[in-house]
Tab-separated table of C-alpha atoms in Angstrom:
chain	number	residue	atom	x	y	z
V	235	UNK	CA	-0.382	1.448	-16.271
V	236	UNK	CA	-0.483	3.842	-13.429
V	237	UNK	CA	2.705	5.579	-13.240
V	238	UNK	CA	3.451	5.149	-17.299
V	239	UNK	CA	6.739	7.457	-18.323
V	240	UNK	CA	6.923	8.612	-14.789
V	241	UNK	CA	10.563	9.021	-13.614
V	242	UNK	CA	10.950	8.162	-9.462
V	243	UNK	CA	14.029	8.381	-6.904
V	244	UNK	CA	13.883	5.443	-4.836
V	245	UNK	CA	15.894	5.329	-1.948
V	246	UNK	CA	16.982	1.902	0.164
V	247	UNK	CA	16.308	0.551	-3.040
V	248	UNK	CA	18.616	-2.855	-2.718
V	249	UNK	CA	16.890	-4.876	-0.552
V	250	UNK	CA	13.155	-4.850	1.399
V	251	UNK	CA	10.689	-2.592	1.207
V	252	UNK	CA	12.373	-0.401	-1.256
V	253	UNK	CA	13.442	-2.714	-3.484
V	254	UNK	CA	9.894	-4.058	-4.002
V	255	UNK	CA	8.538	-0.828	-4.148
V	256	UNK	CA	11.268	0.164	-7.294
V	257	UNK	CA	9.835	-3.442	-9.036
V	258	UNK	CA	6.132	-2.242	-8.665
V	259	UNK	CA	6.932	0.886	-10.257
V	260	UNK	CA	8.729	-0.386	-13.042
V	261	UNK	CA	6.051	-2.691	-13.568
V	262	UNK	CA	3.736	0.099	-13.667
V	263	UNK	CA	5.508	2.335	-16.531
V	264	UNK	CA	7.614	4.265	-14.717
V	265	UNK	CA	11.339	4.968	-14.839
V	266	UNK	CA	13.019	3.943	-11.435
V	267	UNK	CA	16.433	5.504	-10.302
V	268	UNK	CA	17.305	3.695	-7.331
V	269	UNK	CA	19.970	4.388	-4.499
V	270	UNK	CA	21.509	2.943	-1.311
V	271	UNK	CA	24.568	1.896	1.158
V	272	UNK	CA	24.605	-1.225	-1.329
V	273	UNK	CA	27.368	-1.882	-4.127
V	274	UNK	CA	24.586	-2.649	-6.944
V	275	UNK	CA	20.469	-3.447	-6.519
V	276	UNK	CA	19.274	-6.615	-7.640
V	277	UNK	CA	17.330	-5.760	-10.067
V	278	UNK	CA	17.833	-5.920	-13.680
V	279	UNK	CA	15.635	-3.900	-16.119
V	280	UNK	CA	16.230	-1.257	-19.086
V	281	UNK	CA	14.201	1.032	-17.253
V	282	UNK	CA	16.126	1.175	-13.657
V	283	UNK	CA	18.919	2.404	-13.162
V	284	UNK	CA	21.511	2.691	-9.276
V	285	UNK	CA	23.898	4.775	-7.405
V	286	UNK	CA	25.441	3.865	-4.590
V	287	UNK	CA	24.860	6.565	-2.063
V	288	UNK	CA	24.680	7.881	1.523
V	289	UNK	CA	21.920	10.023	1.439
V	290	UNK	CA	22.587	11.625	4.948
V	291	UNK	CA	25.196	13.384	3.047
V	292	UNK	CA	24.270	16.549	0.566
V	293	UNK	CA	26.653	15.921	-1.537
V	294	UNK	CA	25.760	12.032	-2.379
V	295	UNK	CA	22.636	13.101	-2.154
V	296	UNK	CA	22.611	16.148	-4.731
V	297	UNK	CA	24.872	13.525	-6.737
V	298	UNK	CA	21.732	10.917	-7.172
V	299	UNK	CA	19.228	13.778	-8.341
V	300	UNK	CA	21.416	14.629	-11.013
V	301	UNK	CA	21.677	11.032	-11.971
V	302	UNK	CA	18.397	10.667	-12.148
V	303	UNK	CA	18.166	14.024	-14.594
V	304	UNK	CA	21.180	12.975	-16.709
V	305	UNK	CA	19.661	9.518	-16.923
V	306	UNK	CA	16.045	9.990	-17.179
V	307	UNK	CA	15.722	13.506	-17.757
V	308	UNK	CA	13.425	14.768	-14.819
V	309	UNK	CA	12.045	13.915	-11.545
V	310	UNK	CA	8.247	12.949	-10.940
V	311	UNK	CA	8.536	11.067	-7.827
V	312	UNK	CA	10.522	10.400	-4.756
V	313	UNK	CA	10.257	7.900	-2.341
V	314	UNK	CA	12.498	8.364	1.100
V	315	UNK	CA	12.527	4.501	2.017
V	316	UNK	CA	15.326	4.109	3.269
V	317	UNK	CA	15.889	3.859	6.906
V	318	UNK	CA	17.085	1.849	10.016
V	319	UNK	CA	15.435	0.124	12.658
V	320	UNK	CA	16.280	-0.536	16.166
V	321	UNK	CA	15.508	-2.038	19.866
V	322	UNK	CA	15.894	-0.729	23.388
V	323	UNK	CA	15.233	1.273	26.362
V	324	UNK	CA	16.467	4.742	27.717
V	325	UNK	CA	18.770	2.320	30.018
V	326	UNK	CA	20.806	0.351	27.139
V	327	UNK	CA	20.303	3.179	24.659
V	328	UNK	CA	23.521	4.508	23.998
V	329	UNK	CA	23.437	8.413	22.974
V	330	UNK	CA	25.279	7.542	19.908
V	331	UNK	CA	22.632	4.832	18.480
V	332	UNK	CA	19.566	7.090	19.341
V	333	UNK	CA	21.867	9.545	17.504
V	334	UNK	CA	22.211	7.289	14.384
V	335	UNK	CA	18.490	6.026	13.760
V	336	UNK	CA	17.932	9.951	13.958
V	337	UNK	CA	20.158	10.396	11.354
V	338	UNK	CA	19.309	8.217	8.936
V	339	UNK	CA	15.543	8.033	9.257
V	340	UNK	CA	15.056	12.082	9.785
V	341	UNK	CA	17.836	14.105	8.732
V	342	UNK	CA	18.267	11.432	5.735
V	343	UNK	CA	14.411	12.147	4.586
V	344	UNK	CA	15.292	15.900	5.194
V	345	UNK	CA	18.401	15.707	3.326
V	346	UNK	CA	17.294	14.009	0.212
V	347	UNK	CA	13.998	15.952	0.186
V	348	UNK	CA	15.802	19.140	-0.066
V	349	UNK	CA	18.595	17.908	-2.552
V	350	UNK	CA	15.125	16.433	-5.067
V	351	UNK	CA	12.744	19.197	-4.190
V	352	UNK	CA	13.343	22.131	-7.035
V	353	UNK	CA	13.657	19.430	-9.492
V	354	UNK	CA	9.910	18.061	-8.495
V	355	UNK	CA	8.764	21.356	-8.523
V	356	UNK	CA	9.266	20.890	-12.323
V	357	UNK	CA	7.371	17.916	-12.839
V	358	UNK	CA	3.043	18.094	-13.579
V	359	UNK	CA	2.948	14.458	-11.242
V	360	UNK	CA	5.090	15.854	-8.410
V	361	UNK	CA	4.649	13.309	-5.883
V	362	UNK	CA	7.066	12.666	-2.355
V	363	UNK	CA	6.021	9.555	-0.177
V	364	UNK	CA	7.714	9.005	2.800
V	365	UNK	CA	7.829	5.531	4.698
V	366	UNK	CA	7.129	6.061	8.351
V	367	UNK	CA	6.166	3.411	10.286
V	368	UNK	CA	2.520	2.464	12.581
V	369	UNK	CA	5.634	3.186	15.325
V	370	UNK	CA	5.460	6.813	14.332
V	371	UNK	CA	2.008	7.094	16.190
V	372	UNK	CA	2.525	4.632	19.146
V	373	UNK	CA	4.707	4.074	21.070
V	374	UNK	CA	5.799	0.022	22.125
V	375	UNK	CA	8.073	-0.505	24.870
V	376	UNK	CA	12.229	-1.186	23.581
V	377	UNK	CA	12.149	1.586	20.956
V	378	UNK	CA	13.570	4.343	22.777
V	379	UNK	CA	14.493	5.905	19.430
V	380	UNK	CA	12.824	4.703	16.867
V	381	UNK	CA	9.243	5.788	17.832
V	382	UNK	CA	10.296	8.711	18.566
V	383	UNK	CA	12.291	8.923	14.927
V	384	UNK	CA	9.720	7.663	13.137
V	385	UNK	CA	7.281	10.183	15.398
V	386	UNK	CA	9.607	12.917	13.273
V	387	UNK	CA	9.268	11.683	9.847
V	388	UNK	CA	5.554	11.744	10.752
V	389	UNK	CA	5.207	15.426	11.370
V	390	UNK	CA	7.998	16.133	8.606
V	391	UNK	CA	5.803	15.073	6.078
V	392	UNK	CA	2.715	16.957	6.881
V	393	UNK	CA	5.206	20.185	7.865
V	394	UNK	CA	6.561	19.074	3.773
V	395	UNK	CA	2.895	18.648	2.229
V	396	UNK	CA	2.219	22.544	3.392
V	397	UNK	CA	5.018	24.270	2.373
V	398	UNK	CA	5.292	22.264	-1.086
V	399	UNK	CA	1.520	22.995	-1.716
V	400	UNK	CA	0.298	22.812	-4.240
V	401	UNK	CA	2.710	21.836	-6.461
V	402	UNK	CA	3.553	18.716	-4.884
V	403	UNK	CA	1.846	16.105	-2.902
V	404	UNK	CA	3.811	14.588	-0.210
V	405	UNK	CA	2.360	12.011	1.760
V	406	UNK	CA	3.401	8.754	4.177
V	407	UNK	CA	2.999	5.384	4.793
V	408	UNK	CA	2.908	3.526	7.860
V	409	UNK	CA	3.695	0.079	7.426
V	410	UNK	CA	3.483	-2.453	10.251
V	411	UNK	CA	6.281	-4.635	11.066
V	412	UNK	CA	7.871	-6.236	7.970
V	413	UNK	CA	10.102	-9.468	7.466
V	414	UNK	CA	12.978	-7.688	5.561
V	415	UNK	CA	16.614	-8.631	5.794
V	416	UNK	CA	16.850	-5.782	8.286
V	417	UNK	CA	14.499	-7.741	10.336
V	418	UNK	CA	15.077	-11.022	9.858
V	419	UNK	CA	17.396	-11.602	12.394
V	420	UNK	CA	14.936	-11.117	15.074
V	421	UNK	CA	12.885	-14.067	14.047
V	422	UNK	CA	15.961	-16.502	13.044
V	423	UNK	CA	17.814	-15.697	16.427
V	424	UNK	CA	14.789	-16.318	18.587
V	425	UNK	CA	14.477	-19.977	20.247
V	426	UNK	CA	11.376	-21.022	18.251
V	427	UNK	CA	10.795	-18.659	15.094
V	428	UNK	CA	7.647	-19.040	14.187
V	429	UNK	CA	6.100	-18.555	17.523
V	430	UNK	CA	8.088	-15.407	17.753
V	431	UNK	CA	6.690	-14.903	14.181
V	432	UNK	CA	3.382	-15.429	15.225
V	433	UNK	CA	3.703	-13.363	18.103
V	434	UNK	CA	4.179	-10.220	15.404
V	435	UNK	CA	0.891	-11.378	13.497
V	436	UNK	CA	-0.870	-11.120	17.084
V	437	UNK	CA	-0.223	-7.488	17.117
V	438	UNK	CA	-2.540	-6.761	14.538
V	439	UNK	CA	-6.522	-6.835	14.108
V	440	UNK	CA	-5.722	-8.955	10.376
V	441	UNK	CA	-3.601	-11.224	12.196
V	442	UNK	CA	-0.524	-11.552	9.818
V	443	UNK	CA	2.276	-9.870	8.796
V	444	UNK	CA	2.709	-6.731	6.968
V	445	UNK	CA	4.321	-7.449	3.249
V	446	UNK	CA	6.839	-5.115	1.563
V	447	UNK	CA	4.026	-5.717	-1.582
V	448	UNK	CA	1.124	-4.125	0.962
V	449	UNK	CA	3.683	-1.081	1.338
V	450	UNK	CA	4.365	-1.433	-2.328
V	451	UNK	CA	0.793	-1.222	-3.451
V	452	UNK	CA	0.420	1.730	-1.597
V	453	UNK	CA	3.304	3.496	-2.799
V	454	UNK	CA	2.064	2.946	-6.106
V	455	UNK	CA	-1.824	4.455	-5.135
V	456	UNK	CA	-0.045	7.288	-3.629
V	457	UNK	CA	2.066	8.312	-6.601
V	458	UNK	CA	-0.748	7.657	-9.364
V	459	UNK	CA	-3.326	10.190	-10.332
V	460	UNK	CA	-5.768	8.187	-8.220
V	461	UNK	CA	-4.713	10.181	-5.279
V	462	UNK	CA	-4.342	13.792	-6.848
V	463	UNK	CA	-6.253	15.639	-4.186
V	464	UNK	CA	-4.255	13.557	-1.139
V	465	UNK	CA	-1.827	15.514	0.628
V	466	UNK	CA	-0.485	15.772	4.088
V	467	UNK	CA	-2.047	12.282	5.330
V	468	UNK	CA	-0.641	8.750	6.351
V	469	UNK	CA	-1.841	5.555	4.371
V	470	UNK	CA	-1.740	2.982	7.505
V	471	UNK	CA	-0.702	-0.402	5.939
V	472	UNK	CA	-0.435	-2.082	9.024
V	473	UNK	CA	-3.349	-4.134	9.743
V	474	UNK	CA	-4.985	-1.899	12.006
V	475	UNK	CA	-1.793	-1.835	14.048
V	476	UNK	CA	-1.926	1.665	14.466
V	477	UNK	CA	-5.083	1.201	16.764
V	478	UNK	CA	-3.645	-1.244	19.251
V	479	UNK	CA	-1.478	0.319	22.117
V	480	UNK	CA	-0.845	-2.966	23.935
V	481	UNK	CA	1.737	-5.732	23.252
């Protein structure tokens, strides 16, 4: 198994993409210590454990590292998954919701980064993998502040990969547009669903849509020994989305 005895923070673990992500790794060996806004995760296995948290905060933050140690022991891995999403222009925008996807999705990644980091330093598979987004190197038109968000957590990570060289590799993903429970809604409030679902698979050269296994499959190359001298760089898992610059 790829990630045998390894012991990984998961954040956003109840529901989506980090939720499937924390069943991959367990299925690969490792030890998964999972967090979110969520009461409980729903997922039950010996070797996964969850804290309810708010990672913007350092407290709650520092609080799930050392759950992790006094469960587990150590940290190998983290994985900043969790995030927000969000649609509209500069004109119904308000200040406070470009505000809050910058919150979550950057200072959150910062925040629980710097609460994990000396405790990775520790570890001989010190691994950090960030979800971004393809959105973090295009820009589409109603996503006033989540391009540019995501644009951040782009340019965090690399800024991350230097200054925790060598010891640690950090790298990120960009998945393309999921179906999670985040983004559900979109599709089940539209007038006709699946066109507006097949509307999203037109985006992209593949012509589906991204899965939270594609992201999870990733995650789990990223973190194994398979990519030991990858640092710095952005796994696109978004069916060449990340090419296309018109909708």
């Amino acid at each position: 198994m790829e990630l045998e005895k390894r012991v990984a923070i998961v954040t956003g673990a109840s529901s989506g993409i980090g939720a499937v992500i924390a069943r991959f790794y367990l299925n690969e060996g490792a030890f998964v210590y999972g967090c979110g806004l969520e009461t409980c995760a729903d997922i039950t296995d010996e070797n996964f454990a969850y804290q309810k948290a708010n990672i913007c905060d350092e407290a709650q933050a520092a609080a799930v590292v050392k759950g992790c140690q006094e469960k587990f022991g150590h940290v190998d891995i983290l994985v900043n998954c969790a995030g927000v999403t969000g649609i509209g222009t500069i004109d119904n925008t308000s200040v406070e919701e470009f505000r809050r996807q910058f919150e979550i999705n950057v200072f959150g990644v910062y925040t629980m980064t710097k609460a994990a980091i000396d405790a990775i330093r520790g570890s001989e598979h010190a691994v950090i993998i960030n979800i971004v987004s393809e959105l973090g190197v295009k820009c589409i038109p109603e996503r006033v502040a989540y391009c540019p968000s995501k644009a951040a957590v782009e340019m965090l990570t690399r800024c991350l990969a230097v200054d925790c060289g060598p010891r640690v590799r950090v790298n990120g993903i960009l998945p393309g547009l999921t179906e999670t429970p985040m983004t559900k809604m979109r599709y089940e409030n539209a007038p006709d669903p699946e066109a507006e679902r097949q509307k999203t698979r037109n985006r992209y050269i593949l012509k589906r849509m991204c899965t939270p296994e594609d992201v999870a499959n990733g995650a789990v190359f990223l973190a194994s020994d398979r990519a030991s001298f990858i640092t710095g760089d952005m796994l696109a898992v978004c069916g060449g989305g990340q090419f296309i610059t018109t909708q």
